[in-house]
CSV table of N, CA and C in Angstrom, one decimal:
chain,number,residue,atom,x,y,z
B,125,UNK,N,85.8,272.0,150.7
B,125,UNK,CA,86.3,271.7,152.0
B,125,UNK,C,86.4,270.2,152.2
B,126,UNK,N,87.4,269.9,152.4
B,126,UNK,CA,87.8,268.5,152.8
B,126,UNK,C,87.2,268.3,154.5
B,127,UNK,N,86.9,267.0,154.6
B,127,UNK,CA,86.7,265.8,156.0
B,127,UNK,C,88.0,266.2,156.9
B,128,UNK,N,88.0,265.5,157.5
B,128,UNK,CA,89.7,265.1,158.9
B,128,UNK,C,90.2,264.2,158.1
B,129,UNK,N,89.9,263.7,157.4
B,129,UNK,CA,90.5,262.4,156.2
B,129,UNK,C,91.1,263.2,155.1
B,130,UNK,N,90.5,264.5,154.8
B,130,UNK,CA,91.0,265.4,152.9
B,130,UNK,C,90.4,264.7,152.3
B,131,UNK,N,89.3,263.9,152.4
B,131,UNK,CA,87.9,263.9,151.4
B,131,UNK,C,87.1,264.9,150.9
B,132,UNK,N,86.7,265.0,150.1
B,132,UNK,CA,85.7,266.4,149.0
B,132,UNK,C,84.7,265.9,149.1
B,133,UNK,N,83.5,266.8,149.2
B,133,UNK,CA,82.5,266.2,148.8
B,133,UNK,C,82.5,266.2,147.3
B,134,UNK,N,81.8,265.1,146.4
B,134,UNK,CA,81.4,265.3,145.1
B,134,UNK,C,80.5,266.5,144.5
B,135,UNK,N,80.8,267.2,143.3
B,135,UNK,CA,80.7,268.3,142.9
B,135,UNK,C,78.9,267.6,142.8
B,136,UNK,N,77.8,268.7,143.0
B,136,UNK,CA,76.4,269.0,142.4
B,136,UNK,C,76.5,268.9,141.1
B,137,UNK,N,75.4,267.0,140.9
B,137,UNK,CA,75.4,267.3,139.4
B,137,UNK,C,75.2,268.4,138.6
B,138,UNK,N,75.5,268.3,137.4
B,138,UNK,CA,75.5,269.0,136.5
B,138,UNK,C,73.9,269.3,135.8
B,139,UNK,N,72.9,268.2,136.1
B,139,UNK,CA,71.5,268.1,135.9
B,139,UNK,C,70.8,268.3,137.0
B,140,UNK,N,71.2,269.0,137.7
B,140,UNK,CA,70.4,269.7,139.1
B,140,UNK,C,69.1,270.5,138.7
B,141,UNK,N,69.7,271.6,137.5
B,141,UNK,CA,68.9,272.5,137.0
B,141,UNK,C,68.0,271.9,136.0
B,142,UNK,N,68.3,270.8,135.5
B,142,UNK,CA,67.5,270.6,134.5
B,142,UNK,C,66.3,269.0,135.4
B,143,UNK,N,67.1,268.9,136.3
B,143,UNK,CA,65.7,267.8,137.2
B,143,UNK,C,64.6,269.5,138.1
B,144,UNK,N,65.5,270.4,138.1
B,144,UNK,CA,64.7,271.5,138.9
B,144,UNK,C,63.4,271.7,137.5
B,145,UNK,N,64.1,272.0,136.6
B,145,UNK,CA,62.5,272.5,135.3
B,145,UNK,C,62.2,271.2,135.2
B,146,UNK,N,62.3,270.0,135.2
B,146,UNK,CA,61.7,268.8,135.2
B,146,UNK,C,60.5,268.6,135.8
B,147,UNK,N,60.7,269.3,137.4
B,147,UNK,CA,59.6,269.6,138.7
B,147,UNK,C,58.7,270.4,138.4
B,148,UNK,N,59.4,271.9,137.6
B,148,UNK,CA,58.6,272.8,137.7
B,148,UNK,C,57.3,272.9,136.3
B,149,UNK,N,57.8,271.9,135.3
B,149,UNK,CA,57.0,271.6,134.6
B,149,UNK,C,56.0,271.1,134.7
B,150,UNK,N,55.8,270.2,135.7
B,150,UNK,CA,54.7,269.4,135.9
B,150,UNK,C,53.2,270.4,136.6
B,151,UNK,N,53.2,271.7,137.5
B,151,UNK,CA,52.3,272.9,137.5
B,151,UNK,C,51.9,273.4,136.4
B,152,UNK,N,53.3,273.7,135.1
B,152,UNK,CA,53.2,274.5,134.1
B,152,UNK,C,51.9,273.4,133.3
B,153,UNK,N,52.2,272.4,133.1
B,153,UNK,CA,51.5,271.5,132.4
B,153,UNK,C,49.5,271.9,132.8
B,154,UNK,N,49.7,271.7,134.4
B,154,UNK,CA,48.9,271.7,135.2
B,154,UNK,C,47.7,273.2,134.6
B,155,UNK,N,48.1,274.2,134.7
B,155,UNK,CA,47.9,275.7,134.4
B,155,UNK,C,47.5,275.4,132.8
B,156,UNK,N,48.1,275.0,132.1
B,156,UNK,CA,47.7,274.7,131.0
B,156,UNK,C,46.0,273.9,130.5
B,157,UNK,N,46.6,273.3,131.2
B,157,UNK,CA,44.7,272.6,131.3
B,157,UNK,C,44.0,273.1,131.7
B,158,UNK,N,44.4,274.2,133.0
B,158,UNK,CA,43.6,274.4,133.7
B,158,UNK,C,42.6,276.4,132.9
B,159,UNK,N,43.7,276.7,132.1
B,159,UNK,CA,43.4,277.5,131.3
B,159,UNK,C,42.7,277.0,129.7
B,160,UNK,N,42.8,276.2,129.8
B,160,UNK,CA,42.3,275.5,128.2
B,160,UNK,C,40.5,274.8,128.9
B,161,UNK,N,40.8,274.3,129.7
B,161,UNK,CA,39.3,273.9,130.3
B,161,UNK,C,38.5,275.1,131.1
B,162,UNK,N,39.3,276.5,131.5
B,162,UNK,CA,38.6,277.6,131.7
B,162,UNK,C,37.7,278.2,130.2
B,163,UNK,N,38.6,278.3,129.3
B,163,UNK,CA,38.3,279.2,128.0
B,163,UNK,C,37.3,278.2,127.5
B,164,UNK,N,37.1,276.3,127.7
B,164,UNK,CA,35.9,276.2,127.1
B,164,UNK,C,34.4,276.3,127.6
B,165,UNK,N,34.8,276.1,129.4
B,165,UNK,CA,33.5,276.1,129.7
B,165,UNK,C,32.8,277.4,129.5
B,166,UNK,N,33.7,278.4,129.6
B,166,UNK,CA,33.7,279.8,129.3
B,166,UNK,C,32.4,280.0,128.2
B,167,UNK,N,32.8,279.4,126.7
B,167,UNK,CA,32.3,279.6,125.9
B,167,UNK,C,31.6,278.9,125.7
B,168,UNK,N,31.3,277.7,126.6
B,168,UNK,CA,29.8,277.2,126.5
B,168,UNK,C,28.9,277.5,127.4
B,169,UNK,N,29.0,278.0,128.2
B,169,UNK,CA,28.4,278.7,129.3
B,169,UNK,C,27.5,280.1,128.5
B,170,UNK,N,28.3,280.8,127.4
B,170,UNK,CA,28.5,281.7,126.7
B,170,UNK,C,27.1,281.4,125.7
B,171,UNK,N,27.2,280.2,125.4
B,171,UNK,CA,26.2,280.1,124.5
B,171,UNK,C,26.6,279.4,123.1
B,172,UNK,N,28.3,279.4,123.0
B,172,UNK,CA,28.4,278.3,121.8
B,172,UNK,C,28.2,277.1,121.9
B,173,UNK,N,27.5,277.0,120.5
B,173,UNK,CA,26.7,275.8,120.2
B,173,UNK,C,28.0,274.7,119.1
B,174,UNK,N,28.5,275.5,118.0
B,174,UNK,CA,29.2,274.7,117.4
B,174,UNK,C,30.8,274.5,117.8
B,175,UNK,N,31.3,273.1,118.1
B,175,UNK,CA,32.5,273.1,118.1
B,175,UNK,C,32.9,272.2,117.1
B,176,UNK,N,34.2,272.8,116.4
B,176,UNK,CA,34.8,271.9,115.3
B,176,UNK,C,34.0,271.2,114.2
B,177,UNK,N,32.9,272.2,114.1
B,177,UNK,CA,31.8,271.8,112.8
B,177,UNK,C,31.1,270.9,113.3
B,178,UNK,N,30.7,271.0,114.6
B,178,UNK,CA,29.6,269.7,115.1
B,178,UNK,C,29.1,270.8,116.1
B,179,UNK,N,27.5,270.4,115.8
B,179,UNK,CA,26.4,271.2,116.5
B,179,UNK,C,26.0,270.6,118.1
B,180,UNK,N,26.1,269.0,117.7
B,180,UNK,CA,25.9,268.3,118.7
B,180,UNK,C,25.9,268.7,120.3
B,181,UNK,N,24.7,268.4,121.0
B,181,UNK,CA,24.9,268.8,122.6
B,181,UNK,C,26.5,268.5,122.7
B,182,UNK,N,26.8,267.6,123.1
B,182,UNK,CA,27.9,266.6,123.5
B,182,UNK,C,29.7,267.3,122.9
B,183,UNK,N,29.6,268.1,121.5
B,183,UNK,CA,30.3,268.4,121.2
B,183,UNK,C,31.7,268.8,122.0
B,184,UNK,N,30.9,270.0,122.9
B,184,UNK,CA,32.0,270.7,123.5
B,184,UNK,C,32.9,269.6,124.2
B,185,UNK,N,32.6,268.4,124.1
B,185,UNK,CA,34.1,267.6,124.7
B,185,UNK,C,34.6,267.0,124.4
B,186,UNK,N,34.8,267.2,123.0
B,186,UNK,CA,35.9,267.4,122.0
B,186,UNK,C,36.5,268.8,122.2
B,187,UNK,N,36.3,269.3,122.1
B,187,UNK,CA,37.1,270.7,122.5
B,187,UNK,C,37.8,269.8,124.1
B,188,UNK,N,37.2,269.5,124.8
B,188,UNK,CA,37.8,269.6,126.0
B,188,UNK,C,39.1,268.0,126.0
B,189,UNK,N,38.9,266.9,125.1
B,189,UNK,CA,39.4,266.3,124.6
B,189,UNK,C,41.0,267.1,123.9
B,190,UNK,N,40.7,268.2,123.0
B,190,UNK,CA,42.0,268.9,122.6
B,190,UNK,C,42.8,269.2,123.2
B,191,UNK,N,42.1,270.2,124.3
B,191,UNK,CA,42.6,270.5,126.1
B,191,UNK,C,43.6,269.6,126.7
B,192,UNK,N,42.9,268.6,126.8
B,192,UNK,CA,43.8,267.4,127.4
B,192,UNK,C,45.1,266.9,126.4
B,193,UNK,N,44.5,266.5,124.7
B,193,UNK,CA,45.9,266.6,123.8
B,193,UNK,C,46.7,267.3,123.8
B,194,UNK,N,46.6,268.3,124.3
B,194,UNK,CA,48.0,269.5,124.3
B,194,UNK,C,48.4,269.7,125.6
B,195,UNK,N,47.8,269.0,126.4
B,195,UNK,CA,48.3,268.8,127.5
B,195,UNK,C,49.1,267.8,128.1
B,196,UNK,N,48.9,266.6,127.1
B,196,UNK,CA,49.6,265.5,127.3
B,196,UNK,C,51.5,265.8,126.3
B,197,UNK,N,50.9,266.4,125.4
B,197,UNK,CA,51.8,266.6,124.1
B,197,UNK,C,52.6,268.1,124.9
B,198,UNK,N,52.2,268.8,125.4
B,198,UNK,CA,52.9,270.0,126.5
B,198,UNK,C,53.9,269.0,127.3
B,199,UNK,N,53.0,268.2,128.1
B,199,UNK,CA,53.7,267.5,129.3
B,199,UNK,C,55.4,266.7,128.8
B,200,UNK,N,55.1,266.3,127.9
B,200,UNK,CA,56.2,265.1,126.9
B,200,UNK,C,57.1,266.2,126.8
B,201,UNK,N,56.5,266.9,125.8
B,201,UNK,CA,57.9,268.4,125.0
B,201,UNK,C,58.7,269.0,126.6
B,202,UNK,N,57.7,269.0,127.5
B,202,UNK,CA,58.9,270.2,128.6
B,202,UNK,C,59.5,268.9,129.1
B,203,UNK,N,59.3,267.7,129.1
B,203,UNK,CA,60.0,266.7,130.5
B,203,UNK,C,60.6,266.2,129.8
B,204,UNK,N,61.0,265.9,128.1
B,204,UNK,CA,62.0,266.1,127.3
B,204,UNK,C,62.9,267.0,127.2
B,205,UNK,N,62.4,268.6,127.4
B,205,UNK,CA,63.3,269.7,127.1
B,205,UNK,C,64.8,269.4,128.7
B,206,UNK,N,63.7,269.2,129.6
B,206,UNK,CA,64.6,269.2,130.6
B,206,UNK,C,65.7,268.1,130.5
B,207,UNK,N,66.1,267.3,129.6
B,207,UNK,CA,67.1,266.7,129.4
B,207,UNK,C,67.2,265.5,130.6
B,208,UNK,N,66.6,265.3,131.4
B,208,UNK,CA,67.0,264.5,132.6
B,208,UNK,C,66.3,263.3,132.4
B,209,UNK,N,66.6,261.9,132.5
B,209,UNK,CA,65.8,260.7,132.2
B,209,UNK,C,65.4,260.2,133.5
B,210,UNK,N,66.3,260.2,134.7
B,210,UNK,CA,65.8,259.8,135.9
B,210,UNK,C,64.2,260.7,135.9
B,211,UNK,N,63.1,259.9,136.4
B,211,UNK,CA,62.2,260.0,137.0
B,211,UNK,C,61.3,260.3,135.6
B,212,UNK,N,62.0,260.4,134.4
B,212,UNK,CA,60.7,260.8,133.5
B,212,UNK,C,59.7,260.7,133.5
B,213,UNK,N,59.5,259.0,133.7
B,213,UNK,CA,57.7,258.6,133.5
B,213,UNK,C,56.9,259.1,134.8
B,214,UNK,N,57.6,259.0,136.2
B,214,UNK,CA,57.4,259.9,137.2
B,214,UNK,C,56.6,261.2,137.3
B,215,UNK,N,57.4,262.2,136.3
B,215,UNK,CA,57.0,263.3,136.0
B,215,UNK,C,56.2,263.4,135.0
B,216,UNK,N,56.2,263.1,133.8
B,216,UNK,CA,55.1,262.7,132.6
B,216,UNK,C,53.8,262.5,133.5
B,217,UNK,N,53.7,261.2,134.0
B,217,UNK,CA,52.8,260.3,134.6
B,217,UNK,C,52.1,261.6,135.4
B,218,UNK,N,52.8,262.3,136.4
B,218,UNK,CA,52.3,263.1,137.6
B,218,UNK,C,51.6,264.7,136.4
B,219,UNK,N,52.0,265.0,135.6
B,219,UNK,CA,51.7,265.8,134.5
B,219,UNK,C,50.8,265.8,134.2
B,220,UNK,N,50.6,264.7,133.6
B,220,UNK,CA,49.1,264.1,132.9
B,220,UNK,C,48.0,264.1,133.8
B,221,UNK,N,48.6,263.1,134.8
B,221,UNK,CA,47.4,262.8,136.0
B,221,UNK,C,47.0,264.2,136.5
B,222,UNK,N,47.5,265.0,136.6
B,222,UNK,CA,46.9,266.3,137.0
B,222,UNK,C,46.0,267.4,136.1
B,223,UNK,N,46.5,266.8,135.1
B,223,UNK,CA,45.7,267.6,133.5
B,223,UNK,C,44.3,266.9,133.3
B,224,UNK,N,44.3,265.4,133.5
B,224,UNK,CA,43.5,264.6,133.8
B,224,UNK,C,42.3,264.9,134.8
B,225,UNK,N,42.5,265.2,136.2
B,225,UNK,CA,41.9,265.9,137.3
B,225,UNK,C,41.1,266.8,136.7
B,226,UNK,N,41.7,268.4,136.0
B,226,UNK,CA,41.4,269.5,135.5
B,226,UNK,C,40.6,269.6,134.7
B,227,UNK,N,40.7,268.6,133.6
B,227,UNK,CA,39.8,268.3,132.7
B,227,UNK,C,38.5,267.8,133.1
B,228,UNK,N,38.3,267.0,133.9
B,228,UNK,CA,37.1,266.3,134.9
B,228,UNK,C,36.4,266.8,134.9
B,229,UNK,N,37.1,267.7,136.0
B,229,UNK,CA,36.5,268.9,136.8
B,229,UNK,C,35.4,269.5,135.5
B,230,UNK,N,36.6,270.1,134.8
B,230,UNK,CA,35.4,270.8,133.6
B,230,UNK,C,34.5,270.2,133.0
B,231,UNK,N,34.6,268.9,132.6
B,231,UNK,CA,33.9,267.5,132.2
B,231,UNK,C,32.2,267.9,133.1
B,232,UNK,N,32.6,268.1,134.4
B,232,UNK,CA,31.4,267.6,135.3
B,232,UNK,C,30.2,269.3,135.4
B,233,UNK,N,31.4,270.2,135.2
B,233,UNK,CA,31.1,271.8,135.5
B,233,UNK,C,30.3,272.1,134.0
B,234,UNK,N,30.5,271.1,132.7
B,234,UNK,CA,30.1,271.0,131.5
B,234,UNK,C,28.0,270.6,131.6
B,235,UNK,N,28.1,269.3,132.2
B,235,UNK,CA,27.0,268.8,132.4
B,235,UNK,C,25.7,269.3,132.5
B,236,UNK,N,25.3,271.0,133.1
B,236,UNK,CA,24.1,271.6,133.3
B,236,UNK,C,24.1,272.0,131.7
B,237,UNK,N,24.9,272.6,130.8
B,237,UNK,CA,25.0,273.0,129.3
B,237,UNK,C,24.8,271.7,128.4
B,238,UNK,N,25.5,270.5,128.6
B,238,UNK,CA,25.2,269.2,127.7
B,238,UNK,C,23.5,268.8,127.8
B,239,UNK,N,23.0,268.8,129.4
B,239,UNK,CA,22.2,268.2,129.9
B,239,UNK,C,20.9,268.9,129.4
């Protein structure tokens, strides 16, 4: 539909959909950590003692160290897949910082088993 002038509005970019999974990646990321930092405290809470060939108290956060690598390396792969460069580091950045948070949390929920 044209104005009183027969002006158009401009067509909905074509990267609408792909800034939309750009957004919805950044939860998906989120969930990710937040399931990778469930399954470890899980198993140290559980009673494992060795992670990654190390006995050490302290171990398990290296495990929770991995958590966050595949969370960072998750975050990059989807806010790449979505093709869109506006706002990347934006969404990267907001990805991480959230995976970051999650990890903490488990970090601190870790402490009565390290301690």
């Amino acid at each position: 539909m044209g104005d009183a002038h027969g002006h158009t509005a401009p067509p909905a970019p074509a990267s609408a959909s792909a800034s939309a999974w750009g957004r919805w990646a950044i939860p998906v990321v989120w969930a990710l950590a937040a399931v990778g930092s469930v399954l470890v405290v899980a198993a140290a809470y559980s009673g494992r003692r060795v992670w990654f060939g190390d006995d050490a108290p302290g171990a398990v956060y290296v495990a929770l160290g991995m958590v966050l690598a595949a969370s960072v390396i998750a975050s990059m792969a989807l806010q790449l897949a979505s093709r869109e460069p506006h706002g990347f580091v934006g969404r990267v950045s907001a990805s991480i910082a959230g995976a970051v948070v999650v990890v903490a949390v488990a970090a601190l929920a870790l402490l009565p088993v390290v301690l």
